[in-house]
Coordinates of C-alpha atoms and ligand atoms in Angstrom, one line a residue:
Chain K
M207 CA -12.8 43.6 77.2
R208 CA -10.0 40.5 76.2
E209 CA -13.0 39.2 73.8
E210 CA -13.6 42.8 72.3
R211 CA -9.6 42.8 71.4
S212 CA -9.4 39.6 69.7
A213 CA -12.5 40.0 67.7
A214 CA -10.7 43.7 66.6
L215 CA -8.1 41.6 66.0
A216 CA -10.0 39.2 63.6
A217 CA -11.7 41.9 61.9
A218 CA -8.0 43.7 61.5
V219 CA -7.0 40.1 60.2
L220 CA -9.3 39.7 58.2
S221 CA -9.7 43.5 56.6
C222 CA -5.8 43.4 55.5
L223 CA -6.6 39.8 53.9
V224 CA -9.1 41.5 51.4
V225 CA -7.3 44.3 50.9
V226 CA -4.6 42.0 49.8
T227 CA -6.5 40.1 48.1
A228 CA -8.8 43.2 46.1
A229 CA -5.7 44.3 45.0
V230 CA -3.7 40.9 44.0
A231 CA -6.9 38.9 42.8
P232 CA -7.2 40.8 38.8
A233 CA -3.6 41.1 38.2
L234 CA -3.3 36.8 39.0
T235 CA -6.4 36.1 36.9
S236 CA -4.7 38.5 34.5
A237 CA -2.1 35.9 34.6
R238 CA -3.7 33.1 31.5
P239 CA -5.7 30.8 32.6
A240 CA -5.1 27.5 31.4
N241 CA -4.7 26.9 27.4
Q242 CA -6.1 30.1 26.4
I243 CA -5.2 32.1 23.8
P244 CA -6.0 35.0 23.6
V245 CA -7.7 36.8 20.9
E246 CA -6.2 40.9 19.9
E247 CA -9.0 43.0 18.5
V248 CA -6.5 44.3 15.7
S249 CA -7.4 46.6 12.7
G250 CA -7.3 45.1 9.2
D251 CA -5.0 48.0 8.2
A252 CA -2.4 46.6 10.0
N253 CA -2.4 44.4 7.3
P254 CA -2.3 41.0 10.1
Q255 CA -2.3 38.9 7.5
R256 CA 1.8 39.4 6.8
P257 CA 3.7 37.6 8.9
T258 CA 6.3 40.4 9.6
A259 CA 3.6 42.8 10.3
E260 CA 4.9 45.6 13.3
V261 CA 1.2 44.5 14.7
W262 CA 2.1 41.0 15.6
T263 CA 4.7 42.4 17.9
A264 CA 1.9 43.8 20.1
V265 CA -0.2 40.7 19.9
P266 CA 0.8 38.1 22.8
S267 CA 2.3 35.4 22.0
V268 CA 1.4 31.4 23.3
D269 CA 4.3 28.6 23.3
V270 CA 1.8 25.5 22.9
P271 CA 4.0 22.3 23.4
L272 CA 3.9 19.2 21.1
T273 CA 3.6 16.0 21.7
S274 CA 3.1 12.6 19.2
A275 CA 0.5 12.1 18.1
P276 CA -0.4 8.4 19.3
S277 CA -1.1 6.8 16.2
G278 CA -0.6 2.9 14.1
L279 CA 1.2 3.9 11.6
P280 CA 5.1 3.2 11.8
N281 CA 7.6 5.1 13.5
A282 CA 5.0 7.3 15.0
N283 CA 7.0 8.3 18.0
D284 CA 9.8 9.7 15.5
T285 CA 8.6 13.8 15.7
S286 CA 10.7 16.2 15.4
V287 CA 9.0 20.1 15.8
E288 CA 8.3 20.3 19.2
T289 CA 6.8 23.6 20.3
L290 CA 4.3 26.9 18.4
D291 CA 4.3 29.6 19.2
V292 CA 0.8 31.0 18.2
Q293 CA -0.8 34.1 18.3
A294 CA -4.1 34.7 17.3
A295 CA -5.9 38.5 15.9
R296 CA -9.4 39.1 14.5
D297 CA -10.9 42.4 13.3
Q298 CA -14.0 43.2 12.1
R299 CA -13.9 40.1 9.5
R300 CA -11.0 37.8 9.6
L301 CA -9.3 35.7 12.6
Y302 CA -5.5 35.3 12.4
V303 CA -4.2 33.0 13.5
R304 CA -0.1 33.1 13.7
V305 CA 1.9 29.8 14.2
S306 CA 5.7 29.5 14.1
W307 CA 8.3 27.2 15.0
K308 CA 11.6 25.9 14.1
D309 CA 12.6 24.2 11.5
G310 CA 15.9 23.3 10.4
T311 CA 15.2 22.4 6.8
A312 CA 12.4 24.0 4.6
D313 CA 10.7 21.4 2.9
R314 CA 9.3 23.1 -0.3
N315 CA 10.2 20.5 -3.0
V316 CA 8.3 16.9 -3.3
T317 CA 10.2 15.7 -6.4
G318 CA 11.0 12.4 -5.1
P319 CA 9.4 8.8 -3.7
R320 CA 11.0 10.2 -0.5
E321 CA 10.6 13.4 0.2
F322 CA 7.7 14.9 2.4
A323 CA 6.8 18.7 2.4
D324 CA 6.6 20.9 6.1
A325 CA 3.1 21.1 7.1
V326 CA 1.3 22.9 10.5
A327 CA -2.3 22.2 11.0
V328 CA -5.1 24.2 13.3
Q329 CA -8.1 22.2 14.0
L330 CA -11.7 24.0 14.6
P331 CA -14.4 21.8 16.4
V332 CA -17.4 22.2 13.3
N333 CA -19.7 22.7 16.5
T334 CA -18.3 25.5 19.0
S335 CA -20.4 24.1 21.5
A336 CA -18.8 20.2 21.6
R337 CA -15.5 19.5 21.8
P338 CA -14.8 16.6 19.9
P339 CA -12.1 14.6 20.2
I340 CA -8.7 14.7 19.4
A341 CA -7.5 13.3 17.5
M342 CA -9.5 14.6 13.8
G343 CA -12.7 15.0 15.4
S344 CA -15.7 12.1 15.5
T345 CA -18.5 11.4 13.3
R346 CA -21.0 12.6 15.8
T347 CA -18.5 15.6 16.7
P348 CA -16.4 17.1 13.4
V349 CA -13.6 19.2 13.0
N350 CA -12.9 22.0 10.2
V351 CA -9.0 21.8 9.3
W352 CA -7.1 24.7 8.2
Y353 CA -4.5 22.9 6.4
W354 CA -1.4 24.7 5.1
S355 CA 2.1 23.1 3.5
A356 CA 5.4 24.2 2.1
D357 CA 4.4 22.6 -1.5
G358 CA 2.6 25.2 -1.9
G359 CA -0.6 24.4 -0.9
T360 CA -3.8 25.7 1.7
E361 CA -6.2 23.4 2.0
E362 CA -9.5 23.7 4.4
L363 CA -10.7 20.1 5.1
L364 CA -13.4 18.0 6.9
A365 CA -12.8 15.7 9.4
G366 CA -15.1 12.9 11.5
G367 CA -12.5 11.0 13.2
P368 CA -8.5 10.3 11.9
G369 CA -8.6 9.0 8.4
S370 CA -11.9 10.7 6.8
T371 CA -9.8 13.8 6.1
T372 CA -11.8 15.9 3.0
A373 CA -11.1 18.9 1.9
F374 CA -13.8 21.2 1.3
G375 CA -14.3 22.1 -2.9
N376 CA -13.8 26.6 -2.1
A377 CA -10.7 26.5 0.6
T378 CA -11.8 29.7 1.8
V379 CA -8.8 29.7 3.9
R380 CA -5.3 32.5 3.0
T381 CA -1.7 31.5 4.3
T382 CA 1.1 33.6 4.4
T383 CA 4.3 32.6 4.7
T384 CA 8.0 33.6 5.7
Y385 CA 10.6 30.4 6.3
D386 CA 14.1 33.1 8.2
D387 CA 16.4 31.9 10.4
G388 CA 15.7 28.3 10.4
R389 CA 12.0 29.3 11.1
W390 CA 8.6 28.7 9.5
T391 CA 6.1 31.4 10.1
V392 CA 2.6 31.1 8.8
V393 CA -0.4 33.2 8.6
L394 CA -3.9 31.3 8.5
S395 CA -7.1 32.6 8.2
R396 CA -10.1 33.2 8.0
E397 CA -13.1 34.8 7.1
R398 CA -14.6 34.2 11.1
R399 CA -18.7 33.2 9.1
V400 CA -18.6 31.3 5.9
P401 CA -21.5 30.5 4.7
G402 CA -21.7 26.6 4.7
P403 CA -23.8 23.8 7.3
N404 CA -19.8 22.2 8.5
R405 CA -17.5 25.3 8.5
T406 CA -17.2 26.3 11.8
S407 CA -18.5 29.7 12.8
I408 CA -15.6 32.3 14.8
G409 CA -17.5 34.9 16.3
G410 CA -19.3 35.0 19.7
E411 CA -18.6 31.8 21.6
D412 CA -15.3 30.4 22.7
V413 CA -13.6 28.0 20.3
D414 CA -11.5 25.1 20.7
V415 CA -8.7 24.8 18.7
A416 CA -5.8 22.4 18.9
F417 CA -2.8 22.4 16.5
A418 CA -0.3 19.7 14.6
A419 CA 3.0 19.9 12.7
W420 CA 4.8 17.6 9.9
N421 CA 8.4 17.9 8.9
G422 CA 8.8 16.6 6.5
S423 CA 12.6 15.8 6.2
N424 CA 11.7 13.5 8.8
M425 CA 9.4 12.1 7.3
E426 CA 6.3 12.8 8.9
R427 CA 3.0 12.7 7.0
S428 CA -0.5 11.7 8.5
G429 CA -1.2 10.9 11.7
R430 CA 2.7 10.8 12.1
K431 CA 3.0 14.2 12.9
S432 CA 3.3 16.7 16.3
V433 CA -0.4 17.2 17.8
S434 CA -1.4 19.6 21.3
E435 CA -4.2 19.2 23.4
W436 CA -7.3 21.5 22.9
Y437 CA -6.7 25.3 23.6
H438 CA -9.4 27.7 23.7
F439 CA -10.2 31.5 21.8
P440 CA -11.9 33.0 24.7
L441 CA -14.4 35.1 22.1
G442 CA -17.2 34.2 24.3
P443 CA -19.1 36.5 26.8
G444 CA -17.8 33.3 29.6
P445 CA -16.0 34.7 32.8
Q446 CA -12.9 34.3 31.8
G447 CA -13.1 37.2 30.0
P448 CA -11.0 39.9 31.2
P449 CA -13.4 43.0 31.2
Y450 CA -16.0 40.5 32.7
E451 CA -13.6 38.8 35.5
T452 CA -12.1 42.3 36.8
I453 CA -16.0 43.0 37.0
L454 CA -16.6 40.2 39.3
W455 CA -13.1 40.6 41.7
T456 CA -14.3 44.7 42.1
V457 CA -18.3 43.3 43.6
A458 CA -16.3 40.3 44.9
G459 CA -14.0 42.9 46.9
L460 CA -16.2 44.8 47.5
A461 CA -18.6 42.1 49.6
I462 CA -16.3 41.3 51.9
V463 CA -15.6 44.4 52.9
G464 CA -18.6 45.0 53.2
V465 CA -19.3 42.5 55.4
A466 CA -16.1 43.5 57.3
L467 CA -17.1 46.8 58.3
V468 CA -20.4 45.4 59.8
T469 CA -18.8 42.5 61.3
I470 CA -16.5 45.3 62.7
T471 CA -18.3 48.0 63.9
A472 CA -20.6 45.2 65.4
V473 CA -17.7 43.7 67.6
R474 CA -16.9 47.9 68.8
R475 CA -21.0 48.3 69.8
T476 CA -21.1 44.9 71.4
Chain J
M852 CA -1.4 -33.7 -8.4
S853 CA -4.0 -33.4 -5.4
G854 CA -7.3 -34.2 -7.7
G855 CA -9.6 -30.5 -7.2
T856 CA -10.3 -31.4 -4.2
S857 CA -8.3 -27.9 -2.9
E858 CA -10.2 -24.7 -1.1
V859 CA -9.5 -21.4 -2.7
D860 CA -8.1 -18.7 -0.1
L861 CA -9.6 -15.6 -0.8
A862 CA -10.2 -12.6 0.2
E863 CA -13.0 -11.7 2.5
G864 CA -15.3 -10.4 0.8
V865 CA -14.2 -11.0 -2.6
S866 CA -16.0 -13.1 -4.9
H867 CA -14.5 -13.7 -7.5
Q868 CA -10.0 -13.4 -7.7
V869 CA -8.3 -12.2 -11.1
A870 CA -5.2 -13.7 -11.2
M871 CA -2.0 -15.4 -13.9
V872 CA 0.3 -17.3 -14.2
M873 CA 3.7 -17.0 -16.0
D874 CA 5.5 -19.3 -17.9
L875 CA 9.5 -18.2 -16.9
N876 CA 10.2 -20.7 -18.9
K877 CA 8.6 -19.0 -22.4
C878 CA 10.5 -15.4 -21.4
V879 CA 12.7 -13.6 -23.7
G880 CA 12.7 -10.0 -22.5
C881 CA 11.9 -8.6 -24.8
Q882 CA 10.0 -6.2 -22.8
T883 CA 6.9 -5.2 -25.0
C884 CA 4.7 -6.1 -22.0
T885 CA 6.8 -3.3 -20.4
V886 CA 6.4 -0.8 -23.7
A887 CA 2.8 -2.2 -23.8
C888 CA 2.2 -1.3 -20.7
K889 CA 3.7 2.0 -20.3
T890 CA 1.9 3.6 -23.8
L891 CA -0.8 2.8 -22.3
W892 CA -1.4 3.2 -18.5
T893 CA 2.2 5.7 -17.2
E894 CA 3.5 8.4 -20.0
G895 CA 4.2 11.3 -18.6
G896 CA 2.2 13.9 -15.7
G897 CA 4.6 12.7 -13.2
R898 CA 4.8 9.1 -14.1
E899 CA 7.5 8.7 -16.2
Y900 CA 9.9 6.7 -14.0
M901 CA 7.2 4.7 -13.3
Y902 CA 6.8 1.2 -14.8
W903 CA 4.0 -0.8 -13.4
N904 CA 4.6 -3.7 -15.4
N905 CA 8.8 -4.6 -15.4
V906 CA 11.1 -7.3 -16.4
E907 CA 13.8 -7.5 -14.7
T908 CA 16.9 -10.1 -15.2
K909 CA 17.6 -12.8 -12.3
P910 CA 19.8 -13.2 -10.8
G911 CA 20.1 -9.2 -10.4
E912 CA 19.0 -5.7 -8.0
G913 CA 15.8 -4.9 -10.2
Y914 CA 13.0 -2.8 -10.0
P915 CA 13.2 -1.0 -8.2
R916 CA 16.7 -1.8 -7.0
N917 CA 16.9 -4.4 -4.1
W918 CA 13.4 -4.7 -3.9
G919 CA 13.8 -7.3 -1.8
E920 CA 15.3 -6.1 0.6
S921 CA 13.2 -3.4 1.2
G922 CA 10.7 -4.6 3.3
G923 CA 7.2 -4.5 4.2
G924 CA 5.0 -7.7 4.2
W925 CA 3.2 -9.5 7.3
K926 CA 4.9 -10.9 10.6
S927 CA 3.0 -14.3 10.2
A928 CA 1.0 -16.4 7.6
E929 CA -2.6 -15.1 10.7
H930 CA -1.5 -11.5 9.1
G931 CA -2.1 -9.8 12.2
E932 CA 1.0 -7.9 12.7
R933 CA 2.4 -5.6 9.1
S934 CA 6.4 -5.7 8.8
P935 CA 6.3 -1.8 7.9
G936 CA 8.8 -2.0 4.8
E937 CA 10.8 1.6 3.1
I938 CA 9.7 3.8 1.0
P939 CA 13.3 3.5 -2.5
A940 CA 15.4 6.6 -3.1
Q941 CA 14.5 8.2 -6.3
G942 CA 18.4 6.7 -7.5
D943 CA 17.3 3.1 -6.6
Y944 CA 14.4 2.9 -9.5
G945 CA 16.5 4.9 -12.2
R946 CA 15.1 8.5 -13.4
A947 CA 13.9 9.0 -17.1
W948 CA 16.4 9.1 -19.5
E949 CA 16.2 11.9 -22.4
F950 CA 17.5 11.9 -25.1
D951 CA 18.5 14.3 -27.1
H952 CA 16.5 13.2 -30.9
E953 CA 16.3 16.8 -31.8
A954 CA 20.1 17.5 -31.9
I955 CA 21.1 14.2 -33.4
M956 CA 17.6 13.1 -35.9
Y957 CA 17.5 16.6 -37.1
D958 CA 19.8 18.8 -36.2
G959 CA 22.9 16.7 -37.9
S960 CA 24.5 16.1 -34.5
D961 CA 27.7 13.9 -34.9
E962 CA 26.8 12.8 -31.7
P963 CA 25.9 9.4 -30.7
L964 CA 22.2 9.4 -29.3
R965 CA 23.0 7.8 -25.9
P966 CA 21.1 9.0 -22.0
Q967 CA 21.8 12.9 -21.2
G968 CA 23.5 13.0 -17.7
D969 CA 24.3 10.2 -16.7
P970 CA 22.4 8.1 -15.0
T971 CA 23.7 4.9 -12.7
W972 CA 20.2 3.3 -12.9
G973 CA 17.2 2.0 -13.6
P974 CA 14.8 -0.7 -14.4
N975 CA 16.8 -4.4 -16.4
W976 CA 19.8 -2.4 -15.1
D977 CA 21.7 -5.7 -14.7
E978 CA 20.4 -6.5 -17.7
D979 CA 21.6 -10.1 -18.8
R980 CA 24.1 -10.4 -16.6
G981 CA 22.8 -13.4 -14.7
A982 CA 25.5 -15.5 -12.5
G983 CA 27.7 -18.5 -12.8
E984 CA 30.7 -19.5 -14.6
H985 CA 31.2 -20.4 -18.4
P986 CA 30.3 -22.7 -20.3
N987 CA 27.7 -22.5 -16.7
S988 CA 26.1 -19.5 -16.8
Y989 CA 22.7 -18.5 -16.1
Y990 CA 20.4 -15.9 -16.1
F991 CA 16.1 -15.4 -16.6
Y992 CA 13.8 -12.8 -16.9
L993 CA 11.4 -12.5 -14.1
P994 CA 8.0 -9.9 -15.3
R995 CA 6.4 -8.2 -12.6
I996 CA 3.5 -6.3 -12.1
C997 CA 1.1 -5.6 -8.9
N998 CA 0.4 -8.8 -7.7
H999 CA -3.4 -8.0 -6.1
C1000 CA -2.6 -10.8 -3.2
T1001 CA -4.8 -11.8 -1.1
H1002 CA -4.2 -10.3 1.7
P1003 CA -2.3 -6.9 0.1
S1004 CA 0.0 -5.8 3.1
C1005 CA -0.2 -1.9 1.5
V1006 CA -4.0 -2.0 1.4
E1007 CA -3.4 -2.7 5.3
A1008 CA -1.0 -0.1 5.5
C1009 CA -3.4 3.3 4.9
P1010 CA -5.1 4.8 7.3
R1011 CA -7.2 6.3 4.9
K1012 CA -8.5 3.3 3.2
A1013 CA -7.8 4.8 0.6
I1014 CA -5.8 1.7 -1.5
Y1015 CA -8.4 -1.0 -1.6
K1016 CA -9.7 -5.2 -3.3
R1017 CA -12.2 -4.7 -5.1
E1018 CA -15.3 -7.4 -4.4
E1019 CA -15.9 -8.4 -7.3
D1020 CA -12.5 -9.4 -8.6
G1021 CA -9.9 -8.7 -6.1
I1022 CA -8.0 -6.5 -8.2
V1023 CA -5.8 -3.9 -5.8
L1024 CA -7.2 -0.6 -6.4
I1025 CA -6.0 3.4 -5.2
D1026 CA -9.2 5.7 -5.1
Q1027 CA -7.4 8.6 -6.3
E1028 CA -9.9 11.4 -5.2
R1029 CA -9.1 9.6 -0.9
C1030 CA -5.3 8.8 -1.7
R1031 CA -2.7 11.8 -0.1
G1032 CA 0.0 10.5 -1.3
Y1033 CA 1.3 9.3 2.6
R1034 CA 3.0 6.5 0.4
Y1035 CA 2.3 3.9 4.0
C1036 CA 1.4 1.7 0.6
V1037 CA 4.9 2.2 -1.4
E1038 CA 6.8 1.4 2.4
G1039 CA 4.2 -2.0 2.7
C1040 CA 4.3 -3.3 -0.6
P1041 CA 7.1 -6.0 -0.3
Y1042 CA 7.3 -6.1 -3.7
K1043 CA 7.5 -2.0 -4.8
K1044 CA 4.7 -2.1 -6.8
V1045 CA 3.0 0.9 -5.7
Y1046 CA 4.6 4.1 -6.9
Y1047 CA 4.0 8.3 -5.6
N1048 CA 3.4 10.4 -8.4
A1049 CA 4.6 13.9 -6.7
R1050 CA 3.3 16.0 -10.1
T1051 CA -0.2 14.9 -9.0
K1052 CA 0.7 13.9 -5.2
T1053 CA -1.4 10.6 -5.4
S1054 CA -0.1 6.9 -5.7
E1055 CA -1.0 4.9 -8.3
K1056 CA -0.3 1.1 -9.1
C1057 CA -1.2 -1.6 -11.5
V1058 CA -5.2 -1.7 -12.3
F1059 CA -4.7 -4.9 -14.0
C1060 CA -6.0 -3.1 -16.7
Y1061 CA -9.4 -3.6 -15.0
P1062 CA -11.2 -2.1 -18.0
R1063 CA -10.4 -4.2 -20.4
I1064 CA -10.6 -6.5 -18.7
E1065 CA -14.6 -5.2 -18.1
G1066 CA -15.1 -4.7 -21.7
S1067 CA -15.3 -1.3 -21.8
G1068 CA -13.6 -0.9 -25.1
P1069 CA -15.6 0.2 -28.1
D1070 CA -17.3 -2.4 -29.1
G1071 CA -17.9 -3.6 -25.0
E1072 CA -15.4 -6.7 -25.7
T1073 CA -13.0 -8.0 -23.1
F1074 CA -9.3 -7.9 -22.8
A1075 CA -6.8 -9.4 -21.4
P1076 CA -4.2 -6.9 -19.7
A1077 CA -2.1 -5.5 -22.0
C1078 CA 0.9 -6.8 -20.9
A1079 CA -0.5 -10.7 -21.4
E1080 CA -1.5 -9.9 -24.6
E1081 CA 1.2 -7.7 -26.5
C1082 CA 3.3 -10.5 -26.0
P1083 CA 4.7 -12.1 -27.8
P1084 CA 5.6 -16.3 -27.0
Q1085 CA 2.4 -15.7 -25.3
L1086 CA 3.5 -17.0 -21.8
R1087 CA 0.7 -14.9 -19.7
L1088 CA -2.6 -17.0 -18.4
V1089 CA -5.1 -14.8 -17.8
G1090 CA -8.4 -15.9 -15.9
F1091 CA -9.7 -16.5 -12.2
L1092 CA -8.2 -17.9 -9.4
D1093 CA -11.8 -19.9 -8.7
D1094 CA -12.4 -21.2 -12.3
E1095 CA -12.1 -24.7 -11.6
R1096 CA -12.7 -24.5 -14.9
G1097 CA -9.6 -23.2 -15.9
P1098 CA -6.0 -23.3 -16.4
I1099 CA -4.9 -21.3 -13.8
Y1100 CA -7.0 -23.4 -11.0
K1101 CA -5.8 -26.2 -12.4
L1102 CA -1.5 -25.3 -12.6
V1103 CA -1.9 -23.6 -9.4
E1104 CA -3.9 -25.8 -7.0
E1105 CA -4.1 -29.1 -8.4
Y1106 CA -0.4 -29.7 -9.8
E1107 CA 0.8 -27.1 -7.9
V1108 CA 3.4 -26.1 -10.3
A1109 CA 2.3 -22.3 -10.8
L1110 CA 4.2 -21.3 -7.4
P1111 CA 4.2 -16.8 -5.8
L1112 CA 7.4 -14.9 -5.6
H1113 CA 8.8 -14.5 -2.6
P1114 CA 5.8 -16.7 -0.1
E1115 CA 7.6 -15.8 2.7
Y1116 CA 6.0 -12.2 2.4
R1117 CA 3.1 -13.5 3.1
T1118 CA 0.7 -11.2 1.3
E1119 CA 0.1 -14.3 -0.9
P1120 CA -0.1 -12.9 -4.3
N1121 CA -2.1 -13.7 -7.2
V1122 CA 0.6 -13.7 -10.2
Y1123 CA 2.2 -17.3 -9.8
Y1124 CA 5.1 -18.1 -12.6
I1125 CA 6.1 -21.5 -13.5
P1126 CA 10.5 -21.7 -12.6
P1127 CA 12.3 -21.3 -15.0
F1128 CA 14.3 -24.7 -15.9
A1129 CA 17.2 -24.9 -17.8
P1130 CA 18.6 -27.4 -18.7
P1131 CA 21.7 -29.3 -17.0
Q1132 CA 25.3 -27.9 -16.8
H1133 CA 27.7 -28.6 -19.2
S1134 CA 31.5 -29.9 -18.8
D1135 CA 34.2 -28.1 -19.8
A1136 CA 34.4 -30.7 -22.8
G1137 CA 30.9 -30.1 -23.1
E1138 CA 29.0 -33.0 -21.7
T1139 CA 26.1 -32.9 -20.2
V1140 CA 26.5 -33.3 -15.7
D1141 CA 24.1 -34.0 -13.9
V1142 CA 23.8 -30.7 -12.2
D1143 CA 21.1 -27.8 -12.7
R1144 CA 21.8 -24.7 -13.7
I1145 CA 20.4 -22.2 -11.9
P1146 CA 20.7 -24.2 -8.3
R1147 CA 18.0 -24.8 -6.2
E1148 CA 18.6 -22.5 -3.8
Y1149 CA 18.4 -19.3 -5.7
L1150 CA 15.1 -20.7 -7.2
E1151 CA 14.2 -21.3 -3.5
E1152 CA 14.9 -18.1 -2.5
L1153 CA 12.5 -16.2 -5.1
F1154 CA 9.8 -19.0 -4.8
G1155 CA 10.0 -20.6 -1.8
E1156 CA 10.4 -24.2 -1.0
R1157 CA 8.0 -25.5 -3.2
V1158 CA 10.1 -24.6 -6.1
H1159 CA 11.8 -28.8 -6.1
R1160 CA 7.8 -30.4 -6.0
A1161 CA 7.2 -28.1 -8.8
L1162 CA 10.4 -28.6 -11.0
D1163 CA 10.5 -32.4 -10.4
T1164 CA 6.5 -32.1 -11.3
I1165 CA 6.8 -30.2 -14.8
Q1166 CA 10.5 -32.4 -15.5
R1167 CA 8.5 -36.2 -14.5
E1168 CA 5.7 -35.4 -17.2
R1169 CA 8.1 -33.7 -19.8
E1170 CA 9.6 -37.3 -19.8
R1171 CA 6.0 -38.6 -20.3
V1172 CA 5.6 -36.6 -23.5
N1173 CA 9.3 -37.7 -24.0
L1174 CA 8.0 -41.3 -24.0
G1175 CA 4.9 -40.7 -26.5
E1176 CA 2.9 -40.4 -23.1
S1177 CA 0.0 -37.7 -22.4
S1178 CA 0.2 -35.0 -19.8
E1179 CA -2.7 -33.0 -19.5
L1180 CA -0.2 -30.7 -17.3
M1181 CA 2.4 -30.0 -20.5
D1182 CA -0.7 -29.3 -22.8
L1183 CA -1.7 -26.5 -20.1
L1184 CA 2.0 -25.1 -20.0
T1185 CA 1.9 -25.5 -24.5
D1186 CA -1.7 -23.9 -25.2
T1187 CA -2.0 -21.7 -27.5
N1188 CA -5.6 -21.1 -27.6
P1189 CA -6.3 -17.8 -26.5
A1190 CA -10.3 -18.9 -25.9
R1191 CA -8.9 -20.8 -23.3
K1192 CA -5.8 -18.6 -22.0
Y1193 CA -7.6 -16.4 -21.1
R1194 CA -11.1 -17.1 -19.9
L1195 CA -12.3 -13.7 -18.2
E1196 CA -16.3 -14.2 -18.8
V1197 CA -16.6 -17.3 -16.7
F1198 CA -18.0 -15.3 -14.0
D1199 CA -20.1 -12.4 -15.4
D1200 CA -23.7 -13.5 -15.0
A1201 CA -22.8 -14.5 -11.4
Ligands
SF4_2626 S1 2.1 -6.4 -4.5 FE1 2.3 -5.4 -3.2 S2 0.9 -3.4 -4.3 FE2 0.1 -5.4 -5.2 S3 -1.8 -5.9 -4.4 FE3 0.6 -6.6 -3.0 S4 0.6 -5.2 -1.8 FE4 -0.7 -4.3 -2.4
SF4_2627 S1 6.0 -9.6 -23.7 FE1 6.4 -11.5 -22.3 S2 8.9 -11.4 -23.6 FE2 8.8 -10.0 -23.6 S3 9.4 -9.4 -21.7 FE3 7.3 -9.6 -21.2 S4 6.7 -10.9 -20.8 FE4 8.6 -12.1 -21.5

């Protein structure tokens, strides 16, 4: 009799746990996995290329912390951009990355030898299934870099290690910018699939992404820059995609409940 | 005179090293070299403020102003660690002066022809000021180009290896395709002989007139750099440091009277100077007194301590000539034969 009671108690506790888990787990997973930048589906008509477009208010934003890039250059540790606000969206054809950061001076014009322009860059692996070394990739695992600089240039670059950046002849990256209230906001976008062997194809797989920013008035340029760790855009069918998460948790929850019910029934019968 | 046994120090991988010797005793400060270089290489297109060749008055702050205090070069003779330098401000180069030729020459304006705006610095700004008191004041001219150093700290400073020292003759060039205008070379060169072009967004520097020395002119003839060929008193010798039969080798390696500027930067320049040799001081009564007009300590600041021996050697050889004896060194310094002054084809079949 006593055994029976304790078994029933255990079953009750277990079923409570199951209920709690089933209720809480989906909420837990909707808190974003580390270093993920969600990509919202938007309509091209919403004009996501405009930094101030209404559509961006509905896109979640990720705070990406930056640190000085390790580099042998003089004063490499003296960098000033600490955080980027990053948002990402896609429509039928393009991926849009909206990057925003604080910078008290808009350094647009380089007319003298000591002047440098503000800049920002988005780095993607050429081959999305291998994660390249964060510092500009390597010869085996090259990276694509979308580079915007405030003196009017947008470049699409290929790099296979530090100091090896080379511009593509035909840049397919588009940038639009605002500087307002001490903040730069830049939207960089590219068609998700662009022909050519050395360009990241953005589509059915998760894509790693890293960021860099330069403050021109602090004489930042080249490897003297603020950089992020690797992040990723969850574009693939992997387990972290929100619909799969929910399905999996539901399945797991149901299984647990099933087991519990079976156990309870079994205990009652004994 | 070491008898020709010196080992010539060439950079690794460089077969021969071009070099120039400038005899400062002959420079009249006419700036013909400056203009020859400017019209050949740096007219317009963002290059207005640049002087790949400049001639400054010494003592003086030079161009860019106080370049000698801007850092750069190497911390030790091992060339392991650079001392990072600074990029000069535009104001220290001065801006290109604009003149209103139109109004004055054609529209009958009475204004004198003078620079528009109010210049505060420029190349050879402190022209002929010099130092010292009458009757013993002194100055001399110092023509400067890139030294095409054996251990160029500009090359080491570039994170993209866009500056390189080319194998065939050690000329230091910037690959304009690779350069992204980071200006670490401008910081790193202690002589401030790399310039940033804000128009092209690349850095540019003296190319030792490589197309001329390669003979890529109309008839395939080789020419010495324009600054050398155009100099009225012909004070520059051009050739290879490792051409043991040429005057440069003899002046640098054997007689050791041709010295690099600021050897303490340790980039090992391949432009060498015969130090200026001024007549001694005068008393107020006009008598010669046995005191150097240009203080030796000042020359030592510029050319290092070897300047004492160099000046002593020159003085000794001058005295020999005055006594009617022959002196190979004086012959080398007074030779006017261009075929011997510019020996650029000696290694052609090498
Ligand atoms: S003088 Fe300056 S620019 Fe020229 S090679 Fe030497 S370090 Fe480089
Ligand atoms: S052309 Fe000759 S004399 Fe005239 S400034 Fe130049 S180096 Fe001196």
